[in-house]
Coordinates of C-alpha atoms in Angstrom, one line a residue:
M1 CA 110.4 98.4 126.4
G2 CA 108.1 95.4 125.8
P3 CA 105.5 94.5 123.2
S4 CA 103.7 97.7 123.9
G5 CA 104.9 99.1 120.7
K6 CA 107.9 101.1 122.1
R7 CA 110.2 99.0 120.1
A8 CA 109.4 99.9 116.6
I9 CA 111.5 100.7 113.6
T10 CA 110.0 102.3 110.5
A11 CA 111.5 101.3 107.2
L12 CA 110.9 104.7 105.7
L13 CA 110.9 104.3 102.0
S14 CA 113.1 107.3 101.7
F15 CA 114.3 109.1 98.7
L16 CA 117.9 110.2 98.9
S17 CA 116.1 112.9 97.1
G18 CA 113.0 110.9 96.5
L19 CA 112.3 107.3 95.4
L20 CA 111.8 106.0 91.9
I21 CA 110.7 102.5 91.1
S22 CA 111.5 101.0 87.7
Q23 CA 110.3 97.5 86.8
L24 CA 112.9 95.6 84.7
I25 CA 112.2 92.5 82.8
G26 CA 114.4 90.6 80.4
N27 CA 116.8 92.9 78.7
G28 CA 116.1 95.8 81.0
S29 CA 113.3 97.5 79.0
P30 CA 110.7 99.0 81.3
V31 CA 107.4 97.2 80.8
L32 CA 104.0 97.1 82.4
V33 CA 101.4 94.6 81.1
P34 CA 102.4 92.5 78.1
R35 CA 100.6 93.9 75.1
C36 CA 101.3 94.9 71.5
P37 CA 101.5 98.4 70.3
V38 CA 99.3 99.8 67.5
Q39 CA 99.8 98.0 64.2
L40 CA 101.3 100.2 61.5
R41 CA 101.6 100.0 57.8
V42 CA 104.7 101.9 57.0
V43 CA 106.4 102.9 53.7
G44 CA 109.9 104.1 53.3
N45 CA 112.9 102.1 54.4
C46 CA 111.0 100.3 57.2
S47 CA 109.7 96.9 56.1
C48 CA 106.0 96.4 56.7
N49 CA 106.4 92.7 57.0
D50 CA 109.3 93.0 59.4
L51 CA 107.3 95.4 61.6
R52 CA 104.3 93.0 61.6
S53 CA 106.6 90.2 62.5
Q54 CA 107.9 92.1 65.5
L55 CA 104.4 93.0 66.5
G56 CA 103.4 89.4 66.5
K57 CA 106.2 88.5 68.9
C58 CA 105.1 91.3 71.3
Q59 CA 108.7 91.6 72.6
S60 CA 110.5 94.4 70.9
R61 CA 108.1 97.3 71.2
K62 CA 110.2 100.1 69.9
F63 CA 109.7 101.1 66.3
V64 CA 111.3 103.8 64.1
T65 CA 109.6 104.8 60.9
K66 CA 111.9 106.6 58.4
F67 CA 110.5 108.2 55.3
E68 CA 112.9 108.9 52.4
A69 CA 113.0 112.5 51.3
G70 CA 110.7 113.0 48.3
H71 CA 108.4 110.2 49.3
V72 CA 105.0 110.9 50.7
P73 CA 104.3 108.8 53.8
M74 CA 101.1 106.8 53.6
V75 CA 100.7 105.5 57.1
K76 CA 97.6 103.3 57.8
T77 CA 96.5 101.6 60.9
F78 CA 93.5 99.4 61.7
K79 CA 90.5 100.6 63.7
K80 CA 89.6 97.4 65.5
K81 CA 87.2 97.6 68.4
T82 CA 89.0 96.6 71.6
K83 CA 87.7 95.7 75.0
S84 CA 89.7 98.5 76.6
Q85 CA 90.3 102.0 75.2
R86 CA 93.6 102.5 73.4
K87 CA 95.7 105.4 74.6
F88 CA 98.0 107.5 72.5
F89 CA 100.2 110.5 73.0
L90 CA 101.1 112.3 69.8
D91 CA 104.3 114.2 70.3
C92 CA 104.6 116.7 67.4
G93 CA 107.8 118.6 67.5
A94 CA 109.6 116.0 69.5
N95 CA 113.1 117.6 69.7
V96 CA 115.4 115.6 72.1
A97 CA 112.6 113.4 73.5
S98 CA 112.1 115.7 76.5
S99 CA 108.3 115.4 76.1
V100 CA 108.5 111.7 75.9
Q101 CA 110.4 111.6 79.1
L102 CA 108.2 114.1 80.9
F103 CA 105.0 112.4 79.8
R104 CA 106.3 108.9 80.7
D105 CA 107.6 110.0 84.1
T106 CA 104.9 112.4 85.3
Y107 CA 101.6 112.0 83.4
P108 CA 99.1 109.8 85.3
K109 CA 99.3 106.3 83.8
G110 CA 101.7 107.6 81.2
Q111 CA 103.2 104.2 80.9
E112 CA 100.0 102.9 79.4
Y113 CA 100.2 105.2 76.3
I114 CA 101.7 104.4 73.0
I115 CA 103.7 107.5 71.9
H116 CA 104.1 108.7 68.3
S117 CA 106.9 111.3 68.0
F118 CA 107.4 113.5 64.9
E119 CA 110.7 115.2 64.5
L120 CA 112.2 116.8 61.4
D121 CA 115.9 116.7 62.4
E122 CA 117.2 113.1 61.9
R123 CA 120.3 113.9 64.0
L124 CA 118.1 113.8 67.1
A125 CA 116.8 110.3 66.5
P126 CA 119.2 108.6 69.0
Y127 CA 117.5 110.4 71.9
F128 CA 114.4 108.2 71.4
A129 CA 116.2 104.9 71.5
P130 CA 115.6 104.1 75.2
Y131 CA 111.8 104.2 75.0
S132 CA 109.5 101.3 74.4
D133 CA 105.8 101.5 73.2
H134 CA 107.1 104.3 71.0
V135 CA 107.0 105.0 67.3
L136 CA 109.5 107.6 66.0
H137 CA 108.6 109.3 62.7
C138 CA 112.0 110.9 61.7
P139 CA 112.8 112.9 59.7
T140 CA 109.2 113.9 59.2
A141 CA 107.4 117.2 59.8
V142 CA 103.8 117.6 60.6
S143 CA 101.9 120.0 58.3
D144 CA 98.5 120.6 56.7
N145 CA 99.4 118.5 53.6
D146 CA 101.4 115.5 52.5
G147 CA 104.5 116.5 50.5
N148 CA 108.1 117.7 51.0
M149 CA 109.5 120.9 52.5
T150 CA 113.0 122.2 53.4
A151 CA 113.7 121.8 57.1
F152 CA 116.0 124.4 58.7
S153 CA 117.9 123.0 61.7
E154 CA 120.6 124.3 64.0
S155 CA 124.2 123.7 63.2
A156 CA 126.3 121.4 65.5
W157 CA 127.8 123.1 68.5
A158 CA 131.4 124.4 68.4
P159 CA 133.3 126.7 70.8
D160 CA 133.2 129.6 68.3
K161 CA 129.6 129.0 67.2
G162 CA 128.2 132.1 68.9
K163 CA 124.8 132.7 70.4
N164 CA 121.5 131.4 69.0
N165 CA 119.0 134.2 68.7
N166 CA 121.2 136.2 71.2
I167 CA 121.0 133.3 73.7
D168 CA 123.8 130.9 74.6
M169 CA 121.9 127.7 73.9
Q170 CA 121.9 124.5 71.8
W171 CA 118.3 124.6 70.7
G172 CA 118.1 121.3 68.7
G173 CA 115.3 120.6 66.3
G174 CA 114.4 123.0 63.6
T175 CA 111.6 124.8 61.7
L176 CA 110.0 125.0 58.3
Y177 CA 109.9 128.8 58.5
V178 CA 112.8 131.2 58.2
D179 CA 113.2 134.8 57.3
K180 CA 115.0 136.0 54.2
K181 CA 118.3 136.7 55.9
E182 CA 118.3 133.2 57.5
K183 CA 117.4 131.6 54.2
I184 CA 120.3 133.1 52.2
D185 CA 122.9 132.7 54.9
T186 CA 123.9 129.1 54.2
V187 CA 127.1 129.4 56.2
S188 CA 126.1 130.6 59.7
G189 CA 122.4 130.1 59.3
G190 CA 121.6 133.6 60.5
R191 CA 120.6 134.7 64.0
R192 CA 119.2 131.2 64.9
K193 CA 122.2 129.4 63.4
L194 CA 120.0 127.4 61.0
S195 CA 122.7 126.2 58.6
H196 CA 121.6 122.5 58.5
R197 CA 119.1 122.2 55.6
K198 CA 117.4 119.1 54.3
T199 CA 114.3 118.3 52.3
V200 CA 112.0 116.2 54.5
P201 CA 108.6 114.6 54.0
T202 CA 105.6 116.3 55.5
V203 CA 102.5 114.5 56.7
D204 CA 99.0 116.0 56.8
L205 CA 98.5 115.6 60.6
S206 CA 94.7 116.1 60.5
Q207 CA 94.2 113.3 57.9
W208 CA 96.9 111.1 59.5
I209 CA 95.0 111.2 62.8
Q210 CA 91.7 110.3 61.2
Q211 CA 93.2 107.5 59.1
N212 CA 95.1 105.9 62.0
F213 CA 92.9 106.1 65.0
A214 CA 89.3 105.6 66.0
T215 CA 87.2 108.3 67.7
N216 CA 86.9 106.2 70.8
D217 CA 90.6 106.0 71.2
H218 CA 92.0 108.3 74.0
I219 CA 94.3 110.7 72.2
I220 CA 96.5 113.4 73.8
L221 CA 98.0 115.8 71.2
K222 CA 101.0 117.9 71.9
L223 CA 101.8 120.4 69.2
D224 CA 105.0 122.4 69.5
V225 CA 106.1 122.9 65.9
E226 CA 107.7 126.4 65.6
G227 CA 104.9 128.1 63.6
A228 CA 103.4 125.2 61.7
E229 CA 100.7 125.0 64.2
Y230 CA 98.7 127.7 62.5
T231 CA 98.0 125.9 59.3
I232 CA 97.7 122.5 61.1
L233 CA 95.1 123.8 63.5
K234 CA 93.2 125.5 60.7
K235 CA 93.1 122.2 58.8
M236 CA 92.0 120.2 61.9
L237 CA 89.1 122.6 62.4
Q238 CA 88.1 122.3 58.8
D239 CA 88.3 118.5 58.9
N240 CA 86.6 118.3 62.3
T241 CA 89.6 116.3 63.6
F242 CA 89.2 117.5 67.1
R243 CA 86.5 114.8 67.5
W244 CA 89.5 112.4 67.8
I245 CA 91.4 114.6 70.4
D246 CA 90.7 114.2 74.1
K247 CA 93.3 116.7 75.3
F248 CA 95.3 119.3 73.5
Y249 CA 98.7 120.5 74.7
G250 CA 101.0 122.9 72.9
E251 CA 102.5 126.3 72.3
F252 CA 102.0 129.1 69.8
H253 CA 104.9 130.8 68.1
P254 CA 103.6 134.2 66.9
G255 CA 107.2 135.3 66.2
Q256 CA 107.9 132.7 63.5
P257 CA 107.9 134.1 59.9
T258 CA 105.0 131.9 58.8
G259 CA 103.4 134.5 56.5
W260 CA 100.3 134.7 58.7
T261 CA 99.0 138.1 59.5
K262 CA 97.9 139.2 63.0
E263 CA 94.3 139.2 61.7
Q264 CA 94.6 135.6 60.5
K265 CA 96.1 134.5 63.8
R266 CA 93.4 136.3 65.8
K267 CA 90.7 134.6 63.7
L268 CA 92.2 131.2 64.3
M269 CA 92.2 131.8 68.0
D270 CA 88.6 132.9 67.8
D271 CA 87.6 129.8 65.9
L272 CA 89.4 127.6 68.4
K273 CA 87.5 129.3 71.2
K274 CA 84.2 129.1 69.3
N275 CA 84.7 125.4 69.0
K276 CA 85.6 125.1 72.6
I277 CA 89.2 123.9 71.8
N278 CA 91.3 124.7 74.8
Q279 CA 95.1 124.5 74.4
V280 CA 96.9 123.6 77.7
S281 CA 100.5 124.9 77.9
W282 CA 103.3 122.4 77.5
A283 CA 107.0 123.2 78.1
A284 CA 109.0 120.0 78.5
E285 CA 112.3 122.0 78.4
L286 CA 111.0 123.7 81.6
Q287 CA 109.7 120.4 83.1
K288 CA 106.1 121.6 83.3
Y289 CA 102.7 121.6 81.7
G290 CA 99.7 123.7 82.4
D291 CA 97.6 121.2 84.4
M292 CA 100.4 119.4 86.2
D293 CA 99.4 120.4 89.7
T294 CA 95.7 119.8 88.9
L295 CA 96.5 116.2 87.8
H296 CA 98.8 115.7 90.8
K297 CA 97.0 117.1 93.9
S298 CA 98.5 116.0 97.2
Q299 CA 96.9 112.9 98.5
V300 CA 98.7 112.8 101.8
P301 CA 96.1 112.1 104.5
A302 CA 95.2 115.2 106.6
K303 CA 95.8 113.4 109.8
T304 CA 99.4 112.6 108.9
P305 CA 101.7 113.8 111.7
G306 CA 103.7 116.9 111.0
S307 CA 103.2 119.8 108.6
P308 CA 103.9 119.8 104.9
G309 CA 107.2 121.4 104.0
K310 CA 108.5 121.5 107.6
V311 CA 111.9 119.9 108.4
Y312 CA 112.0 117.2 111.1
S313 CA 115.3 115.9 112.5
S314 CA 114.4 115.3 116.2
C315 CA 111.9 113.2 118.1
G316 CA 110.9 115.9 120.6
P317 CA 112.1 116.7 124.1
S318 CA 112.8 114.1 126.7
S319 CA 112.2 114.3 130.4
P320 CA 113.3 112.4 133.6
T321 CA 110.2 110.2 133.2
V322 CA 110.2 109.9 129.4
P323 CA 113.3 108.5 127.7
A324 CA 114.7 110.1 124.6
R325 CA 113.4 108.6 121.4
V326 CA 115.1 107.3 118.3
A327 CA 113.5 106.5 114.9
V328 CA 115.6 104.2 112.7
V329 CA 115.1 104.9 109.0
V330 CA 116.3 102.8 106.2
Q331 CA 117.4 104.9 103.2
V332 CA 116.8 102.5 100.3
G333 CA 119.5 103.0 97.7
M334 CA 120.5 101.9 94.2
N335 CA 121.9 98.5 95.2
A336 CA 118.8 96.2 95.4
K337 CA 120.7 93.3 96.9
M338 CA 122.1 95.3 99.7
A339 CA 118.7 96.8 100.4
H340 CA 117.2 93.4 100.6
R341 CA 119.9 92.1 102.9
L342 CA 119.6 95.1 105.3
I343 CA 115.8 95.1 105.6
E344 CA 115.5 91.4 105.9
T345 CA 118.2 91.3 108.6
I346 CA 116.4 94.0 110.6
Q347 CA 113.1 92.1 110.2
A348 CA 114.7 88.9 111.5
Y349 CA 116.2 90.6 114.6
T350 CA 115.8 88.4 117.7
S351 CA 113.8 91.0 119.6
H352 CA 111.1 90.8 116.9
I353 CA 111.0 94.5 116.6
P354 CA 107.7 95.3 114.7
L355 CA 108.3 96.9 111.4
R356 CA 105.7 98.8 109.5
E357 CA 104.4 96.1 107.3
M358 CA 102.8 98.3 104.6
F359 CA 106.3 99.5 103.7
L360 CA 108.4 96.6 104.6
D361 CA 106.7 94.0 102.5
M362 CA 106.8 96.3 99.5
V363 CA 110.5 97.0 100.0
L364 CA 111.3 93.3 100.2
H365 CA 109.3 92.7 97.0
W366 CA 110.9 95.6 95.2
S367 CA 114.4 94.6 96.2
V368 CA 113.9 91.2 94.5
N369 CA 111.9 92.3 91.4
H370 CA 112.7 95.9 90.8
T371 CA 115.5 98.4 90.6
I372 CA 115.0 100.9 93.4
G373 CA 116.3 104.3 92.3
V374 CA 116.9 107.4 94.3
R375 CA 117.5 111.1 93.9
E376 CA 114.1 111.6 92.3
G377 CA 114.0 110.5 88.7
H378 CA 117.5 111.8 87.9
P379 CA 120.6 110.3 89.4
Y380 CA 122.4 113.6 90.1
P381 CA 125.8 113.3 91.8
M382 CA 125.7 114.0 95.5
G383 CA 125.2 117.6 96.3
H384 CA 123.9 118.6 92.8
F385 CA 120.2 118.0 93.1
D386 CA 119.6 120.8 95.6
L387 CA 121.2 123.2 93.0
V388 CA 118.7 122.5 90.2
H389 CA 115.8 124.7 89.2
Q390 CA 112.6 124.4 91.3
N391 CA 110.7 123.0 88.3
W392 CA 113.1 120.0 88.2
I393 CA 112.5 119.3 91.9
H394 CA 108.8 119.7 91.4
S395 CA 108.6 117.3 88.5
N396 CA 110.9 114.7 90.1
L397 CA 109.0 114.6 93.3
I398 CA 105.8 114.1 91.3
M399 CA 107.5 111.3 89.5
S400 CA 108.6 109.6 92.7
V401 CA 105.2 109.9 94.4
L402 CA 103.5 108.7 91.2
R403 CA 105.6 105.5 91.1
L404 CA 104.6 104.7 94.7
Q405 CA 100.9 105.5 94.1
E406 CA 100.9 103.0 91.3
L407 CA 101.7 100.5 94.0
D408 CA 98.9 101.8 96.2
I409 CA 101.3 103.5 98.5
Q410 CA 100.9 107.2 99.4
P411 CA 104.3 108.5 100.7
A412 CA 104.2 111.3 103.2
Y413 CA 107.8 111.8 104.1
Y414 CA 110.7 113.1 102.0
L415 CA 114.4 112.6 102.8
P416 CA 116.5 114.8 100.6
A417 CA 120.3 114.9 100.8
N418 CA 120.2 118.6 101.5
V419 CA 117.4 121.0 102.2
S420 CA 116.9 124.3 100.4
D421 CA 114.1 126.9 100.5
Q422 CA 112.9 125.7 97.1
M423 CA 112.8 122.1 98.3
K424 CA 110.7 123.2 101.3
D425 CA 108.3 125.0 98.9
V426 CA 107.9 122.0 96.6
A427 CA 107.5 119.6 99.5
K428 CA 104.8 121.8 101.0
N429 CA 103.0 121.9 97.7
R430 CA 103.1 118.1 97.5
G431 CA 102.0 117.7 101.2
L432 CA 105.3 116.0 102.2
R433 CA 107.1 116.3 105.5
I434 CA 110.8 116.6 105.2
V435 CA 113.0 114.3 107.3
Q436 CA 116.6 115.1 108.0
P437 CA 118.8 112.8 110.0
T438 CA 120.1 113.5 113.5
A439 CA 122.6 110.7 112.8
A440 CA 123.4 108.8 109.7
F441 CA 125.5 106.0 108.5
P442 CA 127.7 106.6 106.7
P443 CA 128.0 110.0 108.4
T444 CA 127.3 113.0 106.2
S445 CA 128.5 115.6 108.7
G446 CA 130.9 115.8 111.7
T447 CA 133.4 113.0 111.7
L448 CA 133.3 111.4 108.3
L449 CA 134.6 107.9 107.3
T450 CA 138.2 108.0 106.1
Y451 CA 140.8 105.4 105.3
N452 CA 142.8 106.1 108.5
N453 CA 139.8 106.2 110.9
Y454 CA 137.7 103.5 109.3
Y455 CA 138.4 101.7 106.1
R456 CA 141.9 100.3 106.8
F457 CA 140.4 98.1 109.6
R458 CA 138.9 94.6 109.4
D459 CA 135.1 94.1 109.6
V460 CA 135.2 93.3 113.3
E461 CA 137.2 96.4 114.0
R462 CA 135.0 98.7 111.9
V463 CA 131.8 97.8 113.8
P464 CA 132.6 99.5 117.1
K465 CA 133.9 102.6 115.3
A466 CA 130.7 102.9 113.3
L467 CA 128.5 102.4 116.4
R468 CA 130.6 104.9 118.3
M469 CA 130.0 107.5 115.6
I470 CA 126.3 106.8 115.6
S471 CA 126.1 107.0 119.4
S472 CA 128.0 110.2 119.5
A473 CA 125.7 111.8 116.9
L474 CA 122.6 110.8 118.7
G475 CA 124.0 112.1 122.0
K476 CA 121.5 112.0 124.9
T477 CA 118.5 113.4 123.0
G478 CA 118.2 110.8 120.2
G479 CA 116.4 111.7 117.0
V480 CA 116.3 110.3 113.5
L481 CA 118.9 107.7 112.6
V482 CA 119.3 107.0 108.9
L483 CA 121.0 103.9 107.5
D484 CA 122.0 104.0 103.8
S485 CA 121.4 100.6 102.4
D486 CA 123.9 101.2 99.6
H487 CA 126.8 101.1 102.1
P488 CA 127.6 97.4 102.8
D489 CA 128.5 98.2 106.4
S490 CA 124.9 99.3 107.1
Y491 CA 124.1 95.6 106.8
M492 CA 127.2 94.4 108.7
N493 CA 126.5 96.8 111.6
S494 CA 122.7 96.3 111.7
V495 CA 122.3 93.6 114.3
F496 CA 125.1 95.0 116.6
L497 CA 123.4 98.4 116.3
L498 CA 120.0 97.1 117.3
D499 CA 121.6 95.3 120.2
Y500 CA 123.0 98.6 121.4
L501 CA 119.8 100.5 120.8
V502 CA 117.6 98.0 122.5
E503 CA 119.8 96.9 125.4
N504 CA 122.2 99.7 126.3
S505 CA 121.2 103.0 124.7
G506 CA 118.4 103.9 127.0
F507 CA 116.5 105.2 124.0
Q508 CA 112.9 104.4 123.2
L509 CA 112.6 103.2 119.6
V510 CA 109.6 104.7 117.8
R511 CA 108.2 104.9 114.3
I512 CA 109.0 108.0 112.3
E513 CA 105.4 109.0 112.5
D514 CA 105.5 108.9 116.3
C515 CA 108.8 110.7 116.2
I516 CA 107.4 113.6 114.2
A517 CA 104.1 113.6 116.2
G518 CA 106.1 114.3 119.3
V519 CA 108.0 117.3 118.0

């Protein structure tokens, strides 16, 4: 096994259930390019001067606007011409920030948008605290006029609360529209448990958009406001405000007691269609939006070895003339320092085993400058991610791939902790080949690490025990060997492991691509 390429280890940028990259600077707030958010002139209990001072520093980029009940919000922004187009996502009916999260994580270049969120229930404000480049208008309801209205919100959860609209759920948020029974039932709040009532300011969304943005700004509007959409859209058509809107997401709520007749609703739909206003569905609570797959078509090259959605755990059959093969895969975990140590140690191995530079250099860079997250975008405990709904697997794989594409890397392989039929379907849709280990350290099946058989021993005594487990799992046929960088012994064992694989195992070390191509 000389320099012919037989000795090759691929540092597969694996996801325990996908890979997520988050850039952290300073206090840990995710940032992209240093820039200031839109300037705002805010009334209420948020100081205009204080806000401008923060804007001038360009450091703290998270702002909350709070409008006192009974006070009409008069928000103004400038319309300066800029060299690059400004981008905004208007999140109307923000609820628990699920749309902010979905947009930031999965929308192409979603990190470049400044987000304005309107939410009428002030109790939900804490959900927005983690997000930068974000302006929260709370408690504020969007409407077709500036004024004040009563907001009806769900009561706090309690064991004896009962069902909400015959469903066991904690809805969050609220509405401006209730039926007569709900209105007079101030104790339970009626069938939707809307017992929390408060007068909140309303803002004329149509005029607010025109006063705060330029027509050459790129604006995405998401409107999910429990019935208020009818009057808002009618006003936007009258004001010709859709000249400002580049894409319109939302949801209609025909069952809300808005007072609109079926004829009025039908006419509004006809007017929208006549004006070529197309509403794309948006359901953050289901982790999806109407054009998600259109925006995220698979870019895995057609010539990539293997088939999308197929599971690979071996390197093909061996023969008397062809030695069994092994592909060593580094599963990059949450501990950046350990990932850096492990990969740099493998890179420095004395046999100069070639590593796939496209991946390796990036891993070394990320391990120093980034937090490398796993398990898609959500750190589910081990064994839980494969239990979630297919929509969550879908959106989190999109999120993981998107983060890599932003670094000009197109992943083709997916390493989940467990494999289910829905994972296969999602991986196939994304063009990803599923990799499952033949052997892993630490072991995930067979003989597992325990105190008695492993951890009670010193480092020098643990090494042969770990290598023996790996050797036993690989057997005589080889396959895919996965090293979890989060386990410190992956680093400790690495050089001794490579010595064994190169000098004594009889295996041919190959890249994961060659491994899959031979199956």
